[in-house]
Amino acid sequence: MNALILNGETSDLKIEQFILDVLADALKDKGALSQVLPLSEMDIGACTGCFGCWIKTPGICVLNDEGRDVTRKIVQNDLLIFLTPVTFGGYSSELKRGLDRIIGFVSPFFEKVSGEWHHKMRYSALPRLVGFGVLSDVDEAAAEVFHALVARNGLNMHQTPRSEVLVMSLGKQKIKERIWNTLNGVGCEN
Amino acid sequence: MKTRKRVLLLVGSPKKKSTSLSLGDYLVSSLSSFGVTSTTFRVVKEIYNEEGRARMVQELSTTDILILASPLYVDSLPAPVIKTLELICSQRKVQKNAKKIQFCSILNCGFPESQQNDVAFAICRLFARDSKMQWVGGLSIGEGGVIGGEPFRKKQFMYRKLTRALEMSAEALSLGKVIPYEARALTEKTFIPPWLYIWVAERSWRSQAKKNGVLKKLADCPYK
């Protein structure tokens, strides 16, 4: 199994190395090869909203920068992990910068999913989605929004994703347990 | 003499002509009839350079009402909008006596269901909380592609509920009040039946793809 971690840390809000280490260990333990994309260090321009990834170069963003790599790697992996500081309940601007460029991985055409209109899948198989949000302290309101956002992203990928909020003030042991439990929940058992 | 209220409009769309800009412009135009002055900040154009960021911070220091008009990108706000909100929040968090600012959003998505904007609205509410601003609500619009950057006077009948909602919002904001539920309820109705919207949208994609010579490539899977 191949896992892709999109690291959405920002210059102001870094993800502590021990979280990345725990993730790497947990994935390795479960037989997964993992790769981390440090989005803040990548050359990813802002989406221009042109829909060229649908109607000019179907499936490929018209902007020729590392934003294309994000989509390509997502499609080519089995497990997709969002790792981000929880920002007003959502993703950081860095994670979002990468994600804004991936709509080429869906079709421009629509179908109903759970009673709502969503885009059809371009690919027959997409990775399972897991979202890890990091908070410095407990914030129930932000956590609730984070889980809702990952759920909506999952709906657009026609799946039920897993999400977990890692609260730094609860200590490293708790965080490690939550990471392992979440990954177990997506069928990453030994 | 009563000081005029000042509005800062953040437009989240990268496009020159956009639904977000049409909506934001109509709202600030309605606010001007109540004596409110405004400045517009095109987020994508300005947030990634130092001068743009400095200009925005300067404008914010004299703003009474902050309005975000934005499209929905991947179920939440576009990255440049989030970056703008991150900057604003980091500034205001450290201010001991941060200026009283009211914050509202007008969000639009390309799906028929306006409730697909709900998570993005929740993000806006938490931004207001974290930035010590007063959240005064917003308007949620589906079928954003119907507007597509057109000025509303062109199809007045189709947009009558939307323009009424924007005018009600302007009146409330000018009086320092929250956007009324009645205004939000008006925008939650679709402009055209969802099946028709979907049909027109899909026809448009095919037409544009044909023009670009890629009609037969629409279902391509380049990465597998």
Coordinates of C-alpha atoms in Angstrom, one line a residue:
Chain A
M1 CA 0.0 0.0 0.0
N2 CA 1.2 3.5 -0.9
A3 CA 0.4 6.4 1.3
L4 CA 0.6 10.1 0.5
I5 CA 0.7 12.7 3.3
L6 CA -0.1 16.3 2.3
N7 CA 1.6 18.4 5.0
G8 CA -0.2 21.7 5.2
E9 CA 2.0 23.4 7.9
T10 CA 2.5 27.1 7.4
S11 CA 5.4 29.4 8.3
D12 CA 3.5 30.5 11.4
L13 CA 2.0 27.1 12.4
K14 CA 4.4 24.2 12.1
I15 CA 3.5 20.6 12.5
E16 CA 5.8 19.1 15.1
Q17 CA 8.2 16.5 13.8
F18 CA 7.1 13.9 16.3
I19 CA 3.6 13.8 14.6
L20 CA 5.3 13.1 11.2
D21 CA 7.5 10.5 12.9
V22 CA 4.5 8.7 14.5
L23 CA 2.6 8.8 11.2
A24 CA 5.6 7.4 9.3
D25 CA 6.1 4.6 12.0
A26 CA 2.5 3.7 12.0
L27 CA 2.3 3.5 8.2
K28 CA 5.5 1.5 8.0
D29 CA 4.3 -0.9 10.7
K30 CA 1.2 -1.5 8.6
G31 CA 3.3 -2.3 5.5
A32 CA 2.7 1.0 3.7
L33 CA 5.3 3.0 1.8
S34 CA 4.7 6.7 2.6
Q35 CA 5.7 10.0 1.0
V36 CA 5.2 13.4 2.5
L37 CA 4.6 16.5 0.3
P38 CA 5.6 19.6 2.1
L39 CA 3.2 21.9 0.4
S40 CA 4.6 25.2 1.8
E41 CA 7.9 24.4 0.1
M42 CA 6.4 23.6 -3.3
D43 CA 5.9 25.8 -6.3
I44 CA 2.1 25.7 -6.4
G45 CA 0.3 28.7 -7.9
A46 CA -3.2 29.7 -6.9
C47 CA -6.0 28.2 -8.9
T48 CA -7.2 30.6 -11.5
G49 CA -10.7 29.1 -11.7
C50 CA -10.4 28.6 -15.5
F51 CA -11.7 25.0 -15.6
G52 CA -9.0 24.2 -18.1
C53 CA -8.4 20.9 -16.2
W54 CA -11.8 19.9 -17.5
I55 CA -12.2 21.5 -20.9
K56 CA -8.7 22.2 -22.3
T57 CA -6.4 19.5 -20.9
P58 CA -8.8 17.1 -19.3
G59 CA -7.5 15.8 -16.0
I60 CA -4.4 18.0 -16.0
C61 CA -4.1 21.5 -14.6
V62 CA -3.2 24.1 -17.3
L63 CA -0.7 25.7 -14.9
N64 CA 2.6 23.8 -15.4
D65 CA 4.0 23.8 -11.9
E66 CA 4.2 21.4 -8.9
G67 CA 0.4 21.7 -8.4
R68 CA 0.1 19.1 -11.1
D69 CA 2.2 16.7 -9.0
V70 CA -0.3 16.9 -6.2
T71 CA -3.1 15.5 -8.4
R72 CA -0.9 12.9 -10.0
K73 CA 0.4 11.6 -6.7
I74 CA -3.1 11.6 -5.2
V75 CA -4.4 9.4 -8.0
Q76 CA -1.4 7.1 -7.8
N77 CA -1.6 6.4 -4.1
D78 CA -3.9 4.1 -2.0
L79 CA -4.2 6.2 1.1
L80 CA -4.3 10.0 1.2
I81 CA -3.6 11.8 4.4
F82 CA -4.3 15.5 5.0
L83 CA -2.2 16.8 7.8
T84 CA -2.9 20.5 8.7
P85 CA -3.1 23.0 11.5
V86 CA -6.9 23.4 12.1
T87 CA -7.5 26.9 10.7
F88 CA -10.9 28.4 11.8
G89 CA -12.1 24.8 11.7
G90 CA -10.8 24.2 8.2
Y91 CA -7.5 23.6 6.4
S92 CA -4.5 25.9 6.4
S93 CA -3.9 28.1 3.4
E94 CA -1.0 25.9 2.4
L95 CA -3.0 22.6 2.4
K96 CA -5.8 24.5 0.5
R97 CA -3.3 25.8 -2.0
G98 CA -2.6 22.2 -3.0
L99 CA -6.2 21.1 -2.9
D100 CA -7.6 23.9 -5.0
R101 CA -5.6 22.5 -7.9
I102 CA -6.9 19.0 -7.8
I103 CA -10.4 19.3 -9.3
G104 CA -9.1 17.8 -12.5
F105 CA -9.3 14.4 -10.7
V106 CA -13.1 14.6 -11.0
S107 CA -15.2 14.8 -14.1
P108 CA -17.0 18.0 -15.0
F109 CA -20.2 16.0 -15.2
F110 CA -22.6 15.5 -12.3
E111 CA -24.4 12.7 -10.4
K112 CA -26.3 12.5 -7.2
V113 CA -24.4 11.2 -4.2
S114 CA -26.4 10.8 -0.9
G115 CA -29.1 13.0 -2.3
E116 CA -26.8 15.9 -3.4
W117 CA -25.3 16.8 -6.7
H118 CA -21.6 16.1 -6.9
H119 CA -19.1 15.6 -9.7
K120 CA -18.7 12.1 -11.2
M121 CA -15.4 10.4 -10.6
R122 CA -12.8 10.5 -13.4
Y123 CA -10.9 7.6 -12.0
S124 CA -12.4 4.2 -11.0
A125 CA -10.4 4.1 -7.8
L126 CA -9.3 7.0 -5.6
P127 CA -7.3 6.7 -2.4
R128 CA -9.0 6.4 1.0
L129 CA -9.0 9.7 2.7
V130 CA -7.9 10.5 6.2
G131 CA -7.7 14.0 7.7
F132 CA -5.6 14.9 10.7
G133 CA -6.1 18.3 12.1
V134 CA -3.7 19.8 14.7
L135 CA -4.9 22.1 17.5
S136 CA -2.8 23.5 20.3
D137 CA -5.7 23.3 22.8
V138 CA -9.1 21.7 22.9
D139 CA -11.6 23.6 20.7
E140 CA -14.8 21.7 20.2
A141 CA -16.3 24.1 17.7
A142 CA -13.2 24.0 15.5
A143 CA -13.0 20.2 15.7
E144 CA -16.6 19.9 14.7
V145 CA -16.1 22.0 11.6
F146 CA -12.9 20.1 10.7
H147 CA -14.7 16.8 10.8
A148 CA -17.5 18.2 8.7
L149 CA -15.1 19.5 6.1
V150 CA -13.2 16.2 5.8
A151 CA -16.6 14.5 5.5
R152 CA -17.7 16.8 2.7
N153 CA -14.4 16.2 0.9
G154 CA -15.0 12.5 1.3
L155 CA -18.4 12.9 -0.2
N156 CA -16.9 14.5 -3.3
M157 CA -14.6 11.4 -3.5
H158 CA -17.7 9.2 -3.1
Q159 CA -16.4 7.7 0.2
T160 CA -16.7 8.1 4.0
P161 CA -13.4 9.3 5.2
R162 CA -11.8 9.2 8.7
S163 CA -10.8 12.3 10.5
E164 CA -9.1 13.0 13.8
V165 CA -8.1 16.2 15.6
L166 CA -4.8 16.0 17.4
V167 CA -4.7 18.3 20.4
M168 CA -1.1 19.1 21.4
S169 CA -2.0 20.0 25.0
L170 CA -3.2 16.4 25.6
G171 CA 0.3 15.1 25.2
K172 CA 2.3 13.0 22.9
Q173 CA 1.0 9.6 24.1
K174 CA -2.6 10.6 23.5
I175 CA -1.7 11.9 20.0
K176 CA 0.1 8.7 19.2
E177 CA -2.9 6.6 20.2
R178 CA -5.3 8.7 18.1
I179 CA -3.1 8.4 15.0
W180 CA -2.8 4.7 15.4
N181 CA -6.5 4.2 16.1
T182 CA -7.5 6.3 13.1
L183 CA -5.2 4.5 10.7
N184 CA -6.5 1.2 12.1
G185 CA -10.0 2.4 11.3
V186 CA -9.2 2.8 7.5
G187 CA -8.2 -0.8 7.2
C188 CA -4.5 -0.3 7.8
E189 CA -4.3 -3.1 10.4
N190 CA -1.3 -5.4 10.6
Chain B
M1 CA -21.1 65.0 12.8
K2 CA -21.7 61.2 12.5
T3 CA -18.7 59.5 10.8
R4 CA -19.6 57.5 7.7
K5 CA -19.3 53.7 8.0
R6 CA -16.6 52.1 6.0
V7 CA -16.7 48.8 4.3
L8 CA -13.9 46.6 3.1
L9 CA -15.0 44.1 0.5
L10 CA -12.8 41.0 0.0
V11 CA -13.4 39.3 -3.3
G12 CA -12.2 35.8 -3.3
S13 CA -12.5 34.9 -7.0
P14 CA -9.4 35.0 -9.2
K15 CA -11.5 35.9 -12.3
K16 CA -11.8 39.4 -13.7
K17 CA -15.6 39.0 -14.0
S18 CA -17.1 36.7 -11.4
T19 CA -20.2 35.8 -9.5
S20 CA -18.5 36.8 -6.3
L21 CA -17.6 40.2 -7.7
S22 CA -21.1 40.8 -9.0
L23 CA -22.6 39.9 -5.6
G24 CA -20.1 41.9 -3.6
D25 CA -20.4 44.9 -5.9
Y26 CA -24.2 44.9 -5.7
L27 CA -24.0 44.7 -1.9
V28 CA -21.6 47.6 -1.5
S29 CA -23.5 49.6 -4.1
S30 CA -26.7 49.1 -2.0
L31 CA -24.7 50.1 1.1
S32 CA -23.6 53.3 -0.6
S33 CA -27.2 54.4 -0.7
F34 CA -27.1 54.4 3.1
G35 CA -24.0 56.6 3.1
V36 CA -21.5 53.8 3.6
T37 CA -18.2 54.1 1.7
S38 CA -16.3 51.1 0.4
T39 CA -13.0 49.7 -0.8
T40 CA -12.5 46.5 -2.7
F41 CA -9.6 44.1 -2.2
R42 CA -9.1 41.5 -4.9
V43 CA -7.6 38.8 -2.7
V44 CA -5.8 36.6 -5.3
K45 CA -4.2 39.7 -6.9
E46 CA -3.0 41.3 -3.7
I47 CA -2.4 38.8 -0.9
Y48 CA 0.8 37.3 -2.3
N49 CA 2.7 40.5 -2.5
E50 CA 3.9 42.7 0.4
E51 CA 2.4 45.9 -0.9
G52 CA -1.0 44.3 -1.3
R53 CA -0.9 42.9 2.2
A54 CA 0.2 46.2 3.7
R55 CA -2.6 48.0 1.8
M56 CA -5.2 45.5 3.1
V57 CA -4.0 45.9 6.7
Q58 CA -4.1 49.7 6.4
E59 CA -7.7 49.6 5.0
L60 CA -8.8 47.2 7.8
S61 CA -7.6 49.7 10.4
T62 CA -10.5 52.1 9.3
T63 CA -13.0 49.4 8.4
D64 CA -16.3 49.1 10.3
I65 CA -17.8 46.2 8.2
L66 CA -15.7 43.5 6.5
I67 CA -17.5 41.6 3.8
L68 CA -16.2 38.4 2.1
A69 CA -17.7 37.6 -1.3
S70 CA -16.2 34.2 -2.4
P71 CA -16.8 31.1 -4.4
L72 CA -16.6 27.7 -2.8
Y73 CA -13.5 25.8 -3.7
V74 CA -13.3 22.1 -2.7
D75 CA -16.0 22.5 0.0
S76 CA -14.4 25.5 1.6
L77 CA -12.8 28.9 0.9
P78 CA -10.1 29.3 -1.8
A79 CA -6.5 29.3 -0.5
P80 CA -5.8 33.0 -1.1
V81 CA -8.9 33.8 1.0
I82 CA -7.7 31.6 3.8
K83 CA -4.3 33.2 3.6
T84 CA -6.0 36.7 3.9
L85 CA -8.0 35.6 6.9
E86 CA -4.9 34.1 8.5
L87 CA -3.1 37.4 8.1
I88 CA -6.1 39.4 9.5
C89 CA -6.5 37.1 12.4
S90 CA -2.8 37.1 13.3
Q91 CA -2.8 40.9 13.4
R92 CA -6.0 41.3 15.4
K93 CA -5.2 38.6 17.9
V94 CA -2.3 40.7 19.3
Q95 CA -4.2 43.9 19.4
K96 CA -5.3 44.8 23.0
N97 CA -8.2 47.0 21.9
A98 CA -9.0 45.7 18.5
K99 CA -11.3 48.0 16.5
K100 CA -14.9 46.8 16.5
I101 CA -15.6 45.2 13.1
Q102 CA -18.6 43.4 11.9
F103 CA -17.9 40.5 9.5
C104 CA -20.3 38.8 7.0
S105 CA -19.9 36.5 4.0
I106 CA -21.7 36.0 0.7
L107 CA -20.7 32.6 -0.6
N108 CA -21.6 31.0 -3.9
C109 CA -21.1 27.5 -5.2
G110 CA -21.5 25.8 -8.6
F111 CA -23.8 23.1 -7.2
P112 CA -27.6 23.6 -7.1
E113 CA -27.7 23.2 -3.3
S114 CA -26.7 26.3 -1.4
Q115 CA -26.2 24.2 1.7
Q116 CA -23.0 22.9 0.2
N117 CA -21.6 26.3 1.4
D118 CA -22.4 25.4 5.0
V119 CA -19.0 24.3 6.1
A120 CA -17.4 27.4 4.5
F121 CA -19.9 29.5 6.5
A122 CA -18.9 27.7 9.7
I123 CA -15.2 28.6 8.9
C124 CA -16.2 32.2 8.4
R125 CA -17.9 32.2 11.8
L126 CA -14.9 30.8 13.5
F127 CA -12.6 33.3 11.8
A128 CA -14.8 36.1 13.2
R129 CA -14.5 34.5 16.7
D130 CA -10.8 34.1 16.5
S131 CA -10.3 37.6 15.1
K132 CA -12.4 39.3 17.7
M133 CA -15.0 40.5 15.1
Q134 CA -18.7 40.3 15.4
W135 CA -20.2 37.7 13.0
V136 CA -23.3 39.2 11.4
G137 CA -24.2 36.3 9.1
G138 CA -24.3 36.0 5.4
L139 CA -26.0 34.8 2.2
S140 CA -25.5 31.4 0.7
I141 CA -26.1 31.0 -3.1
G142 CA -26.2 27.9 -5.2
E143 CA -26.2 27.6 -9.0
G144 CA -23.5 30.3 -9.0
G145 CA -22.8 29.6 -12.6
V146 CA -26.1 31.1 -13.6
I147 CA -24.8 34.5 -12.6
G148 CA -21.3 34.0 -14.0
G149 CA -20.1 37.6 -13.5
E150 CA -23.1 39.2 -15.1
P151 CA -24.4 42.5 -13.7
F152 CA -27.9 41.9 -12.2
R153 CA -29.7 44.5 -14.2
K154 CA -29.4 42.3 -17.3
K155 CA -31.9 39.7 -16.0
Q156 CA -33.8 41.5 -13.3
F157 CA -36.7 39.1 -13.1
M158 CA -34.5 36.1 -12.5
Y159 CA -32.4 37.8 -9.9
R160 CA -35.3 39.6 -8.1
K161 CA -35.1 37.5 -4.9
L162 CA -31.3 37.8 -4.8
T163 CA -31.2 41.6 -5.3
R164 CA -34.0 41.9 -2.6
A165 CA -31.8 39.8 -0.3
L166 CA -28.8 41.9 -0.9
E167 CA -30.7 45.2 -0.4
M168 CA -32.2 43.8 2.9
S169 CA -28.7 42.9 4.0
A170 CA -27.3 46.3 3.1
E171 CA -30.0 48.0 5.2
A172 CA -29.3 45.8 8.2
L173 CA -25.5 46.2 7.9
S174 CA -25.8 50.0 7.6
L175 CA -27.7 50.0 11.0
G176 CA -25.2 47.7 12.6
K177 CA -27.5 44.7 12.6
V178 CA -27.1 41.1 11.6
I179 CA -28.2 40.0 8.1
P180 CA -31.8 39.0 8.6
Y181 CA -32.9 35.4 8.3
E182 CA -35.5 36.5 5.7
A183 CA -32.6 37.6 3.4
R184 CA -30.8 34.3 3.8
A185 CA -34.0 32.4 3.0
L186 CA -34.5 34.3 -0.2
T187 CA -31.0 33.3 -1.5
E188 CA -31.4 29.6 -0.6
K189 CA -33.9 29.1 -3.4
T190 CA -32.5 28.1 -6.8
F191 CA -32.7 30.4 -9.8
I192 CA -33.7 27.6 -12.1
P193 CA -34.7 24.0 -11.5
P194 CA -31.7 21.9 -10.5
W195 CA -32.2 19.4 -13.4
L196 CA -32.1 22.3 -15.8
Y197 CA -29.0 23.9 -14.2
I198 CA -27.2 20.5 -14.5
W199 CA -28.3 20.1 -18.1
V200 CA -27.1 23.6 -19.1
A201 CA -23.9 23.2 -17.2
E202 CA -23.0 19.8 -18.8
R203 CA -24.0 21.1 -22.3
S204 CA -21.7 24.1 -21.7
W205 CA -18.7 21.8 -20.7
R206 CA -19.2 19.8 -23.9
S207 CA -19.5 22.8 -26.0
Q208 CA -16.3 24.4 -24.6
A209 CA -14.5 21.1 -24.9
K210 CA -15.5 20.8 -28.5
K211 CA -14.3 24.3 -29.2
N212 CA -10.9 23.3 -27.6
G213 CA -10.8 20.1 -29.7
V214 CA -10.9 17.8 -26.6
L215 CA -14.6 16.6 -26.7
K216 CA -13.5 13.0 -27.0
K217 CA -10.9 13.4 -24.3
L218 CA -13.3 14.6 -21.6
A219 CA -13.1 11.3 -19.7
D220 CA -9.3 10.9 -20.1
C221 CA -7.4 9.5 -17.1
P222 CA -3.9 10.9 -17.7
Y223 CA -2.4 9.7 -14.4
K224 CA -3.4 6.1 -14.6

